PDB file of C-alpha atoms and ligand atoms in Angstrom:
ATOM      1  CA  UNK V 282       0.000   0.000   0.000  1.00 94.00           C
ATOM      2  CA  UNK V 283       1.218   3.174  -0.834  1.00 98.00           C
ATOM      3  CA  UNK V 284       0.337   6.758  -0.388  1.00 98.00           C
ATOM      4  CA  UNK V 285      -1.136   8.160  -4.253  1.00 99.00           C
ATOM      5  CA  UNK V 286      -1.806  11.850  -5.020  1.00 99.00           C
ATOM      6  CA  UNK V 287      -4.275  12.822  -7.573  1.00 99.00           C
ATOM      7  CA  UNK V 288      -5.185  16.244  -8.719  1.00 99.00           C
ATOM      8  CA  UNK V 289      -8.414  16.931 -10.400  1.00 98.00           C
ATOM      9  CA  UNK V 290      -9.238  13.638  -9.156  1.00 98.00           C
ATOM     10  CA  UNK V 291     -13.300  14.776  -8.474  1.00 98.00           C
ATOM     11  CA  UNK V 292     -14.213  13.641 -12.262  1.00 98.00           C
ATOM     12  CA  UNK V 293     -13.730  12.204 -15.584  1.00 98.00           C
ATOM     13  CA  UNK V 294     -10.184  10.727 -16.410  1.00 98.00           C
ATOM     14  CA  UNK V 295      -8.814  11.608 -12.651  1.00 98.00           C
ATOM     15  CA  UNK V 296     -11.488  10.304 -11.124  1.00 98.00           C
ATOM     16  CA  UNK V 297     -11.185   6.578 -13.347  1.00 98.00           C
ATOM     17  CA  UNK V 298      -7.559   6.801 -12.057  1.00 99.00           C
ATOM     18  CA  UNK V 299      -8.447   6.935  -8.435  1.00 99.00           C
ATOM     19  CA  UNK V 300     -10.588   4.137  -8.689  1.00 98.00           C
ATOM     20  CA  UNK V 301      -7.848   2.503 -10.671  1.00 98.00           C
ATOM     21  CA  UNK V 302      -5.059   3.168  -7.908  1.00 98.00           C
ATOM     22  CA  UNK V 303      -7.852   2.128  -5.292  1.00 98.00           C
ATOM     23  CA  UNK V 304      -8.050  -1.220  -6.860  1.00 98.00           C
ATOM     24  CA  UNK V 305      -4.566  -1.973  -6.579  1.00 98.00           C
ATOM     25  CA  UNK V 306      -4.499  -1.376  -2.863  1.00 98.00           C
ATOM     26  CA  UNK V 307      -3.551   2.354  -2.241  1.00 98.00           C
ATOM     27  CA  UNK V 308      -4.548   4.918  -0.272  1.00 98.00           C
ATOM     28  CA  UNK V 309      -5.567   8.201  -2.523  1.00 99.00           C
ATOM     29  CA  UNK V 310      -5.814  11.813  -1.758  1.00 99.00           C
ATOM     30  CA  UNK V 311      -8.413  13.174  -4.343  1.00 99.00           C
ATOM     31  CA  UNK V 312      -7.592  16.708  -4.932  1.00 99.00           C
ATOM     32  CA  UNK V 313     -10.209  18.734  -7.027  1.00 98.00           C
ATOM     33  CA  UNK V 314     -11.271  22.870  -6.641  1.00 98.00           C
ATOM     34  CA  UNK V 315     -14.632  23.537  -6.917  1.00 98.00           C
ATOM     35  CA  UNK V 316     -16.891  20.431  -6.732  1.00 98.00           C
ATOM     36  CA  UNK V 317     -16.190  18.766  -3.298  1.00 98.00           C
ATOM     37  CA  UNK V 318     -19.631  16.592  -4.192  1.00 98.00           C
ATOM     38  CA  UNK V 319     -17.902  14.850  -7.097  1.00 98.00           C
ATOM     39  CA  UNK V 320     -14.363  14.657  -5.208  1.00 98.00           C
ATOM     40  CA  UNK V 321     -16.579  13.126  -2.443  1.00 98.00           C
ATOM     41  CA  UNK V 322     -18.492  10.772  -4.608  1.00 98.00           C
ATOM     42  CA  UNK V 323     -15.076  10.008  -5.965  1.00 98.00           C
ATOM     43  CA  UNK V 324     -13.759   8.675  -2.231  1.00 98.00           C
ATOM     44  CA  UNK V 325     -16.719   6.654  -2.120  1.00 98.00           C
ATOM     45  CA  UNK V 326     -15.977   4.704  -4.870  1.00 98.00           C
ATOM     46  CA  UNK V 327     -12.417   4.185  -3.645  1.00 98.00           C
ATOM     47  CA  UNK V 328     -14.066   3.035  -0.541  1.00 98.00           C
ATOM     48  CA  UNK V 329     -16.366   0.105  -2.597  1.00 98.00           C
ATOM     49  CA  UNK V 330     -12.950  -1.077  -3.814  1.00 98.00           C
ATOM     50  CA  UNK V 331     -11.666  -1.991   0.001  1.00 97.00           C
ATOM     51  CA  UNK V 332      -9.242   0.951   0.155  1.00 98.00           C
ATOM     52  CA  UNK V 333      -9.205   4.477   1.866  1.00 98.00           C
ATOM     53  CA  UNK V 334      -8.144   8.083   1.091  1.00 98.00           C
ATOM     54  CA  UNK V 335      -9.441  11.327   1.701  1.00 98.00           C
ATOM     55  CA  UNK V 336     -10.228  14.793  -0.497  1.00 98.00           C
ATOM     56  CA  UNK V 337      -8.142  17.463  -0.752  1.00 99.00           C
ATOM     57  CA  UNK V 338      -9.038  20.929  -1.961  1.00 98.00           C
ATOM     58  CA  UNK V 339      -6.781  23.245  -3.925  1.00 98.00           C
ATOM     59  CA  UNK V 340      -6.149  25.292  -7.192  1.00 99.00           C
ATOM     60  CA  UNK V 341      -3.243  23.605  -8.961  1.00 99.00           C
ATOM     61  CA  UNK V 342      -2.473  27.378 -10.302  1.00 99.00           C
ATOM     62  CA  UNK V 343      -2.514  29.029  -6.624  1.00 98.00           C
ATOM     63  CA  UNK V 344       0.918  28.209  -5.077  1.00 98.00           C
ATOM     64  CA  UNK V 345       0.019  29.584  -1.248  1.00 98.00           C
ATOM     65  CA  UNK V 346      -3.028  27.241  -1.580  1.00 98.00           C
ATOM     66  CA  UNK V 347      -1.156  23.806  -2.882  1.00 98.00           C
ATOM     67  CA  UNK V 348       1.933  24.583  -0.016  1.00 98.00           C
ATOM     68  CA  UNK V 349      -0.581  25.345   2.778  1.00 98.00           C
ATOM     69  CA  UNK V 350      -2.448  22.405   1.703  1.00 98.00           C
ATOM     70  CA  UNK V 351       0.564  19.840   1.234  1.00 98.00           C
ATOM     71  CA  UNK V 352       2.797  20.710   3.661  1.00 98.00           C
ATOM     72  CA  UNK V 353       0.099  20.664   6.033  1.00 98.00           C
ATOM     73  CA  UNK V 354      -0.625  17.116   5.264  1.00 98.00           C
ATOM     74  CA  UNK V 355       2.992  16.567   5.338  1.00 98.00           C
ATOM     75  CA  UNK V 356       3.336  18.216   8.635  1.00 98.00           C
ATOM     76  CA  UNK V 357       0.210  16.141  10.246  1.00 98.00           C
ATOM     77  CA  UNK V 358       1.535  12.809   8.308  1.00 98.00           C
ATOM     78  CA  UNK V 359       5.272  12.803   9.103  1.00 96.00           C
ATOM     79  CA  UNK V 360       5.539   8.885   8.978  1.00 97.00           C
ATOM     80  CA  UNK V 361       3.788   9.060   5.763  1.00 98.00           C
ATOM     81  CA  UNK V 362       5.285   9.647   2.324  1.00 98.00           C
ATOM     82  CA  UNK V 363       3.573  10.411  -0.921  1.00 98.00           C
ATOM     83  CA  UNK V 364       5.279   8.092  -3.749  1.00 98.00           C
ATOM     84  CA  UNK V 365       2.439   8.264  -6.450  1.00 98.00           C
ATOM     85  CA  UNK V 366       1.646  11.782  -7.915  1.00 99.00           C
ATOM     86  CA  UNK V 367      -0.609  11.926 -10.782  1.00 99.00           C
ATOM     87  CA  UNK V 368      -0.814  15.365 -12.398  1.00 99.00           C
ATOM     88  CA  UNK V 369      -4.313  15.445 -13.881  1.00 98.00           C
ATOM     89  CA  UNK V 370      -5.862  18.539 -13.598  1.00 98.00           C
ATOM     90  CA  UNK V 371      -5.899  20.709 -16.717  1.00 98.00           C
ATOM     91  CA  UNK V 372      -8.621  22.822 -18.452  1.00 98.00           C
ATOM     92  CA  UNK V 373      -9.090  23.915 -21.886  1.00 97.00           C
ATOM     93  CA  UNK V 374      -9.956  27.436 -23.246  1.00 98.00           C
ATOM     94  CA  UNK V 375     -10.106  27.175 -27.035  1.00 97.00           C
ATOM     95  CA  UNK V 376      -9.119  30.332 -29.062  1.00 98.00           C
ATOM     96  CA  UNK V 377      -7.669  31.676 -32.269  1.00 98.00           C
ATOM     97  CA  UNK V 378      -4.380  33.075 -31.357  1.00 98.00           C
ATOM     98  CA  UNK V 379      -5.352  36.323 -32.777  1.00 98.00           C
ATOM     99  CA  UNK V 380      -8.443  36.831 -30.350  1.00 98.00           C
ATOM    100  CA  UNK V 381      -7.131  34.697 -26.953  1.00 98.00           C
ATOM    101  CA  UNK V 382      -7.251  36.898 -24.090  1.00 98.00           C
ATOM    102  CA  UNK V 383      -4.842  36.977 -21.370  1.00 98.00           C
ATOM    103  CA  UNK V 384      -7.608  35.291 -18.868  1.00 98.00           C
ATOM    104  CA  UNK V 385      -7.991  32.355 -21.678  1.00 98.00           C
ATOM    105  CA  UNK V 386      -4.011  32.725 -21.881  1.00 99.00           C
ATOM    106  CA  UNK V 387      -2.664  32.217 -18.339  1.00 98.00           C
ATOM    107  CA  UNK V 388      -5.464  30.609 -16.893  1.00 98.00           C
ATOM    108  CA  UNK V 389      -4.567  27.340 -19.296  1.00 99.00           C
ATOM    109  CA  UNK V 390      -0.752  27.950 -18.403  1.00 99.00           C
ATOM    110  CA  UNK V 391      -1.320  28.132 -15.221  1.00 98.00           C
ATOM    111  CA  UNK V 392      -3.212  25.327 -14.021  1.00 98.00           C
ATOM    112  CA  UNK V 393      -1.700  22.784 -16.701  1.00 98.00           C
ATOM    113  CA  UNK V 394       2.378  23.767 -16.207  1.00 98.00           C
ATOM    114  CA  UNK V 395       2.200  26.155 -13.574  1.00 98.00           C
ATOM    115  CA  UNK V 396       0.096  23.265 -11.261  1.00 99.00           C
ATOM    116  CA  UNK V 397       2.517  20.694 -12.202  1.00 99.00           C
ATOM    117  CA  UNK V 398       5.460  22.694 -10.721  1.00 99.00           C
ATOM    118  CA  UNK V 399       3.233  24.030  -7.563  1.00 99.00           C
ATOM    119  CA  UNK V 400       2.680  20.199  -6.867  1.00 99.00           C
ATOM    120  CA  UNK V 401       5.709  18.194  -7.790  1.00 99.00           C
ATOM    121  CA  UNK V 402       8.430  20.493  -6.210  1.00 98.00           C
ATOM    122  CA  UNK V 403       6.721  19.716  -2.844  1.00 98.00           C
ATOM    123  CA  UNK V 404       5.859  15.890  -3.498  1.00 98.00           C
ATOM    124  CA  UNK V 405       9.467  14.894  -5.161  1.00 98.00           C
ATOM    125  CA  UNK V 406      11.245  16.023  -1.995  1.00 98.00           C
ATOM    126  CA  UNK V 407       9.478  13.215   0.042  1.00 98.00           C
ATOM    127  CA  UNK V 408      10.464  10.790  -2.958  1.00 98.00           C
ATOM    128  CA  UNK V 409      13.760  11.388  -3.136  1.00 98.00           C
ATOM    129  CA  UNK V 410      14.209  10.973   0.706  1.00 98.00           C
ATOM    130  CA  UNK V 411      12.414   7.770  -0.114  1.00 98.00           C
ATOM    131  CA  UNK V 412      14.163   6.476  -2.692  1.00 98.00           C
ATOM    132  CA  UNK V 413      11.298   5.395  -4.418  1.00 98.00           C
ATOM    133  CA  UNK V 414       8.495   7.450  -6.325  1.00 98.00           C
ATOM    134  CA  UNK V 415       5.970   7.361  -9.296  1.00 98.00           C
ATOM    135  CA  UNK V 416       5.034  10.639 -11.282  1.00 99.00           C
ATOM    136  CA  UNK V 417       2.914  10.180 -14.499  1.00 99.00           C
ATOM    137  CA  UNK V 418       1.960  13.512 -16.058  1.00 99.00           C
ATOM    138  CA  UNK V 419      -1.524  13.382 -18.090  1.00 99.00           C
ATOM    139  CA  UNK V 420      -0.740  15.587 -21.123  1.00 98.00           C
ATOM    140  CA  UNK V 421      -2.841  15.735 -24.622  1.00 98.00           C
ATOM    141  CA  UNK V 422      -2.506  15.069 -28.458  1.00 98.00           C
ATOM    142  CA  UNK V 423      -2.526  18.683 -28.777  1.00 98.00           C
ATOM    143  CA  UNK V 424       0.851  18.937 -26.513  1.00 98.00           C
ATOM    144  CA  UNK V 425       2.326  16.577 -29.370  1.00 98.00           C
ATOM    145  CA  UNK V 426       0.742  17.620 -32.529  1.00 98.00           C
ATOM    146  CA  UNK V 427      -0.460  21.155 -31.628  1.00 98.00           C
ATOM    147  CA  UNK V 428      -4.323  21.726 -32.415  1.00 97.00           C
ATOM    148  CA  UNK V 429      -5.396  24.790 -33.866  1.00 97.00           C
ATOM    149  CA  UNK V 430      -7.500  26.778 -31.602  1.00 98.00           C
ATOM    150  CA  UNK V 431      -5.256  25.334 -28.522  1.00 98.00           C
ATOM    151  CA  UNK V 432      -2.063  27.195 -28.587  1.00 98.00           C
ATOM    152  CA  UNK V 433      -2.491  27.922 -24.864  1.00 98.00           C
ATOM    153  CA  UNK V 434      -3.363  24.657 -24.275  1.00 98.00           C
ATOM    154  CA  UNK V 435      -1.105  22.731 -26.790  1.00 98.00           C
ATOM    155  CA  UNK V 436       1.667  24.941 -24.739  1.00 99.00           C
ATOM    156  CA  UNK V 437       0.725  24.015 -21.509  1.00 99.00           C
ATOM    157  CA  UNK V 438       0.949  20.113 -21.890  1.00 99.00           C
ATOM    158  CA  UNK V 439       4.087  20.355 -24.553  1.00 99.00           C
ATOM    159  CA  UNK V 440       6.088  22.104 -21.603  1.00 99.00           C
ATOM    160  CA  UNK V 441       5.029  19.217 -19.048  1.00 99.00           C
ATOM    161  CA  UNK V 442       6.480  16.862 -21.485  1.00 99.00           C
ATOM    162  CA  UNK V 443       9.316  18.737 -21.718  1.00 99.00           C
ATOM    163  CA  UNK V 444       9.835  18.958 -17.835  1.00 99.00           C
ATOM    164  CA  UNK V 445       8.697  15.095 -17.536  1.00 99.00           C
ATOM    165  CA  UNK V 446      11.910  14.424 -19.677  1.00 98.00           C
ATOM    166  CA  UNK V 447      14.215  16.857 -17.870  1.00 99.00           C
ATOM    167  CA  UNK V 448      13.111  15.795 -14.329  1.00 99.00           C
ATOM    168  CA  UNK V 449      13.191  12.194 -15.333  1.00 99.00           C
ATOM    169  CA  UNK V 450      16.990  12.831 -15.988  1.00 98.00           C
ATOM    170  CA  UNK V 451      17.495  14.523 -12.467  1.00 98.00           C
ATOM    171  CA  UNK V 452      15.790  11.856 -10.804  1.00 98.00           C
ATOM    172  CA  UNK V 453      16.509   8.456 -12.003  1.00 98.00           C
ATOM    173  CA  UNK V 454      18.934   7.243  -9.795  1.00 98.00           C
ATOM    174  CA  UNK V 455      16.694   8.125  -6.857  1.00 98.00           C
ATOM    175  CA  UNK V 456      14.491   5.245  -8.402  1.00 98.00           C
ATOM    176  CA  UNK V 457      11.991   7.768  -9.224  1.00 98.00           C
ATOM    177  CA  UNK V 458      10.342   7.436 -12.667  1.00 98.00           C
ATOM    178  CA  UNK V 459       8.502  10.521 -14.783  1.00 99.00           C
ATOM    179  CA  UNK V 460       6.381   9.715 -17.580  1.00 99.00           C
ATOM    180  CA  UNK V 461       3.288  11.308 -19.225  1.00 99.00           C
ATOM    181  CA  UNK V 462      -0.025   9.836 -20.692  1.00 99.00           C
ATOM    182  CA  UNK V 463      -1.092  11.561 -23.532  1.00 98.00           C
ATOM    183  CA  UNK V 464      -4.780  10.982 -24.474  1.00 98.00           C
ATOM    184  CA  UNK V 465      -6.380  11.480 -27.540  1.00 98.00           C
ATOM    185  CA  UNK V 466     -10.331  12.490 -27.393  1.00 97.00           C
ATOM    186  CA  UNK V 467     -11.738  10.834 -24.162  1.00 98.00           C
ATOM    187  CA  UNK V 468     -15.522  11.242 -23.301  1.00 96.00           C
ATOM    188  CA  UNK V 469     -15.846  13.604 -20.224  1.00 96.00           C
ATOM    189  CA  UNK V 470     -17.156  16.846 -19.282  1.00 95.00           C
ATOM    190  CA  UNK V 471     -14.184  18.254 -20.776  1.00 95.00           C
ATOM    191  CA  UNK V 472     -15.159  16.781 -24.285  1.00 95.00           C
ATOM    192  CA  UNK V 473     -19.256  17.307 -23.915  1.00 92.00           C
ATOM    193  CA  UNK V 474     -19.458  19.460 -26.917  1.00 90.00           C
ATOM    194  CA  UNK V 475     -17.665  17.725 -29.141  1.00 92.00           C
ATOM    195  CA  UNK V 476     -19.839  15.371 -31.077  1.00 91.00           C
ATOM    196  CA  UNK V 477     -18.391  11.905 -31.591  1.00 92.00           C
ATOM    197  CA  UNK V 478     -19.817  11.326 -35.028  1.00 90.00           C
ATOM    198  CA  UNK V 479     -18.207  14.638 -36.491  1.00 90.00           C
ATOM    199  CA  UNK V 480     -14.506  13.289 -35.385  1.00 90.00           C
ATOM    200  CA  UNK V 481     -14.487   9.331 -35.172  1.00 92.00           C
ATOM    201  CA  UNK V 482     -13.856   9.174 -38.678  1.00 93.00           C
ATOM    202  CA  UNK V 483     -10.461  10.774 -38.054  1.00 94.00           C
ATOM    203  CA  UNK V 484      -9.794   8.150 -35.593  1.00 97.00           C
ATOM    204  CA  UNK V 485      -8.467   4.516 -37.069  1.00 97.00           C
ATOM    205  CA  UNK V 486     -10.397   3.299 -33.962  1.00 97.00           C
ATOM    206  CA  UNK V 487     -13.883   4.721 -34.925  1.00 96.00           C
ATOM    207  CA  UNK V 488     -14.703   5.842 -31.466  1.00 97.00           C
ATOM    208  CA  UNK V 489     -13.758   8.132 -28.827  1.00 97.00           C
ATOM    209  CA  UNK V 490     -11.883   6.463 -25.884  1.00 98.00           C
ATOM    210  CA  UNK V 491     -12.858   6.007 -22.232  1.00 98.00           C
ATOM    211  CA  UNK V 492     -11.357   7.893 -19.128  1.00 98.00           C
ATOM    212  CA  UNK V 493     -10.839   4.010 -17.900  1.00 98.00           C
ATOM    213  CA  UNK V 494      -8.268   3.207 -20.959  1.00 98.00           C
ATOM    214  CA  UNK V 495      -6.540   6.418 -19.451  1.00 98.00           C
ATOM    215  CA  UNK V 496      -6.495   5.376 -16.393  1.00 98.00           C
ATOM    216  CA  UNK V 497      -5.351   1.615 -17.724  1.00 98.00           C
ATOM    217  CA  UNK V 498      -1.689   3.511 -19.097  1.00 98.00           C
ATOM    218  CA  UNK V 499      -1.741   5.505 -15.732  1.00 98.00           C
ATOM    219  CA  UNK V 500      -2.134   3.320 -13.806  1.00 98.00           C
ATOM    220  CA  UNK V 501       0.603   0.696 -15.364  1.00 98.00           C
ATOM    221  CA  UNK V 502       2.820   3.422 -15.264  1.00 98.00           C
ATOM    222  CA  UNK V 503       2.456   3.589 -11.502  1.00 98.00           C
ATOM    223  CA  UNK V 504       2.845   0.563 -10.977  1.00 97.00           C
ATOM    224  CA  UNK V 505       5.784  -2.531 -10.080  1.00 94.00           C
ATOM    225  CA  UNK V 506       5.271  -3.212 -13.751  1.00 96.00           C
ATOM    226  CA  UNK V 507       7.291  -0.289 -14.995  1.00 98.00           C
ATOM    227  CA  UNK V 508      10.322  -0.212 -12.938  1.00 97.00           C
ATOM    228  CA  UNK V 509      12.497   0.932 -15.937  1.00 98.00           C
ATOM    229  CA  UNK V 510      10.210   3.377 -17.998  1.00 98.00           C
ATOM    230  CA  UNK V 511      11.036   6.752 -17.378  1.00 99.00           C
ATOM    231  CA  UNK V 512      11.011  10.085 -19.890  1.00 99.00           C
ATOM    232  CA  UNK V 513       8.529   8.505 -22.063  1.00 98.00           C
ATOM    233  CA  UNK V 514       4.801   9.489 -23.438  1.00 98.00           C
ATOM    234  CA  UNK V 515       2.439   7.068 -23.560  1.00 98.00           C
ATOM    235  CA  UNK V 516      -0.429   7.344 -25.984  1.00 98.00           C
ATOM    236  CA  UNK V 517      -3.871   6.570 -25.898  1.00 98.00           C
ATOM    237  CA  UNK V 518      -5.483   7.839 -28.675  1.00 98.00           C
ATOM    238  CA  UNK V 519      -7.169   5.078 -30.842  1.00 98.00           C
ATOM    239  CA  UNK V 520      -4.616   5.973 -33.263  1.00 98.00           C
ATOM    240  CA  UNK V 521      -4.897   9.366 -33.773  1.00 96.00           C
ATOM    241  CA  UNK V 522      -1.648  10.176 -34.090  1.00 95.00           C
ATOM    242  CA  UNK V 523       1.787   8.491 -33.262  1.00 90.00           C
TER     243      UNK V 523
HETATM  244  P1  NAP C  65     -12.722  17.117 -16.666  1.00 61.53           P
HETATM  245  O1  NAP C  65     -13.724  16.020 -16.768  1.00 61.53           O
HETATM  246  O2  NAP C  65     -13.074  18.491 -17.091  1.00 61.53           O
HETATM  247  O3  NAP C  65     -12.174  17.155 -15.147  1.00 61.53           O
HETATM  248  C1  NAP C  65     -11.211  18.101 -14.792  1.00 61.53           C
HETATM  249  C2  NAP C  65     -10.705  17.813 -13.406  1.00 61.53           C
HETATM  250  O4  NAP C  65      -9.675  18.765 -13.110  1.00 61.53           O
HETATM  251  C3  NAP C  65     -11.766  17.991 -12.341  1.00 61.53           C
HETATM  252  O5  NAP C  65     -11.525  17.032 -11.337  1.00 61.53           O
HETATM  253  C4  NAP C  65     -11.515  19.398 -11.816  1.00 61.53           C
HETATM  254  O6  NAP C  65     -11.894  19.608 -10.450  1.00 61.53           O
HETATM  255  C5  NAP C  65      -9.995  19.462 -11.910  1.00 61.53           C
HETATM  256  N1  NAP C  65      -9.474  20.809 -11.969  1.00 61.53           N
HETATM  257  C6  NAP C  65      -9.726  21.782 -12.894  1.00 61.53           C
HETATM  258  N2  NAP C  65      -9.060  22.897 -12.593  1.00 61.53           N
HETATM  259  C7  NAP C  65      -8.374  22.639 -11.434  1.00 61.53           C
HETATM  260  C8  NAP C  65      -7.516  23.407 -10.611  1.00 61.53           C
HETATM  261  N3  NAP C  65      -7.225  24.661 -10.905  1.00 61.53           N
HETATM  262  N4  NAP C  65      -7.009  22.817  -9.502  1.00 61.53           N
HETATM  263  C9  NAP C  65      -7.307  21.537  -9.186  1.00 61.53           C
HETATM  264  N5  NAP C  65      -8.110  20.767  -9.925  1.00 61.53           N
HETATM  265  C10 NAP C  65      -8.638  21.309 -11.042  1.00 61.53           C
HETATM  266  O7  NAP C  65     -11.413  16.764 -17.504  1.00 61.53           O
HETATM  267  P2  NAP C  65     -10.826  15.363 -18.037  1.00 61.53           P
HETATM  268  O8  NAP C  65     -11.302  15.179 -19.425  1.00 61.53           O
HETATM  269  O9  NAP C  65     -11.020  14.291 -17.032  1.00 61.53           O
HETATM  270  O10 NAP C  65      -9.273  15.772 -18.141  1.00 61.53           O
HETATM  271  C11 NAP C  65      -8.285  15.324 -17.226  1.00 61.53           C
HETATM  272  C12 NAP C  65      -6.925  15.594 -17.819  1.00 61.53           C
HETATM  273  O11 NAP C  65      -6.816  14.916 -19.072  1.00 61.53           O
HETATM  274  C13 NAP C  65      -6.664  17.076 -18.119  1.00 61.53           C
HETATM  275  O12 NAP C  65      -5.326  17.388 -17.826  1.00 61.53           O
HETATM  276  C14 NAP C  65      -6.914  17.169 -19.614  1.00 61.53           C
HETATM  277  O13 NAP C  65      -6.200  18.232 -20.172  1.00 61.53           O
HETATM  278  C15 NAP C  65      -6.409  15.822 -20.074  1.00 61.53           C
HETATM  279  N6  NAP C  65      -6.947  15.404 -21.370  1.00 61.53           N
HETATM  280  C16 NAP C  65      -8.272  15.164 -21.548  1.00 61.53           C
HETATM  281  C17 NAP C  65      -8.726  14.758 -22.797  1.00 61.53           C
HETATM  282  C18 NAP C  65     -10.171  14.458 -23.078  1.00 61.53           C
HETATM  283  O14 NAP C  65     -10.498  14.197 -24.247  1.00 61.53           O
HETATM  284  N7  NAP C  65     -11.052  14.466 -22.101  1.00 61.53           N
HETATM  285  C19 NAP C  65      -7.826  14.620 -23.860  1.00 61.53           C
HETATM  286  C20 NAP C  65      -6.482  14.872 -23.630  1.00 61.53           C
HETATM  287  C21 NAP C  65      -6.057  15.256 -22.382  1.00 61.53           C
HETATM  288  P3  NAP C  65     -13.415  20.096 -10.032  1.00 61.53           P
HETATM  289  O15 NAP C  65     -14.283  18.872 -10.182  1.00 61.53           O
HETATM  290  O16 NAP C  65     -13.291  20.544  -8.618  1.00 61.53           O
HETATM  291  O17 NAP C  65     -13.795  21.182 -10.998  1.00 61.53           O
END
């Protein structure tokens, strides 16, 4: 049993990998910002599974509010070390370039590269002291491709695979591994108004995927299974692109 960090773990692909990490016997902080009744239905489901956890509330972008609320757990937990951190909370504010405000801008920025440095420069020091840790970044197509109408976006998860790769390399002989999973369209709130039947036909798989088959490559990443996988980005896209 081990203790497993997920942010934006209230819904859709962060809450699959909760369940996921619940099911193989860990205990899971569910972090999420605004809807503690989803985060909370969330913990119930990790209960079903046997395990245990608790939720956690604070804005990836807001770096008093992730210290206050990590140390402090740190602080109340000091035989207790976080190895699994899964960095899953993103948004998406699509926009030309030419019209993208600075809101639509640095609010994207912010919470998808900005939250994974808030969160992993506390949660690495505990891993390194450990000598053991497992940090799998959930990044996008659109940070490989690009997408137009996502540069913010597109920017956001091509810098965390960028850092994934660099901290990887600063890390390794700790044991610690850094990967990302980097999902193609997945049906959740995020995707709700996208309609399936205008894009499957761009995907060689015909469909859109689940947030479960995310949580599948998370969750393998994570795990005892990948003991020498580190730097790398996993797709799961149906295809998409590769
Ligand atoms: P979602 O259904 O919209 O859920 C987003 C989650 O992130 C929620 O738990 C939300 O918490 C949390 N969150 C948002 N802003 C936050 C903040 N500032 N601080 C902490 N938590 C925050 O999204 P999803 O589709 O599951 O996406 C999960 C990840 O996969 C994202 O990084 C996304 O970019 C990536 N992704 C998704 C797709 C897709 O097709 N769905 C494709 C590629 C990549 P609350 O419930 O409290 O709002």
């Amino acid at each position: 049993m081990k203790y497993a960090l997920v942010t934006g773990g209230s819904r859709g692909i962060g809450r699959a990998i909760c369940v996921q990490l619940a099911e193989a016997g860990h205990y899971v902080i569910v972090n999420y910002t605004s809807k503690q009744d989803e985060a909370e239905k969330t913990l119930a489901m990790i209960r079903e599974k046997g395990s245990d956890g608790e939720i956690m509330k604070f804005d990836v972008s807001n770096q008093a509010e992730v210290d206050a609320a990590l140390n402090g757990w740190i602080e109340k937990n000091p035989d207790k070390t976080i190895e699994i951190l899964v960095n899953n909370a993103g948004i998406r504010k699509d926009q030309l370039l030419m019209w993208m405000s600075n809101e639509e801008w640095n609010s994207v920025l912010g919470i998808g590269l900005g939250g994974f440095y808030n969160v992993t420069r506390i949660i690495i020091k505990g891993m390194l002291v450990k000598k053991w840790g497992r940090i799998v970044n959930v990044v996008s197509l659109s940070g490989l491709k690009g997408l137009p109408g996502q540069t913010n976006y597109s920017a956001a998860k091509a810098g965390v695979i960028g850092a994934t790769k660099a901290l990887s390399q600063e890390v390794g002989r700790r044991n610690i591994t850094v990967n990302c999973v980097a999902p193609g369209f997945i049906k959740t709130d995020m995707t709700e108004g996208i309609n399936e039947k205008d894009f499957k036909q761009l995907i060689p798989m015909a469909r859109f995927g689940t947030a479960e088959e995310v949580a599948d490559a998370v969750s393998y990443l994570a795990s005892d299974k990948a003991t020498y996988i580190t730097g790398q980005v996993l797709s799961v896209n149906g295809g998409l692109y590769s």
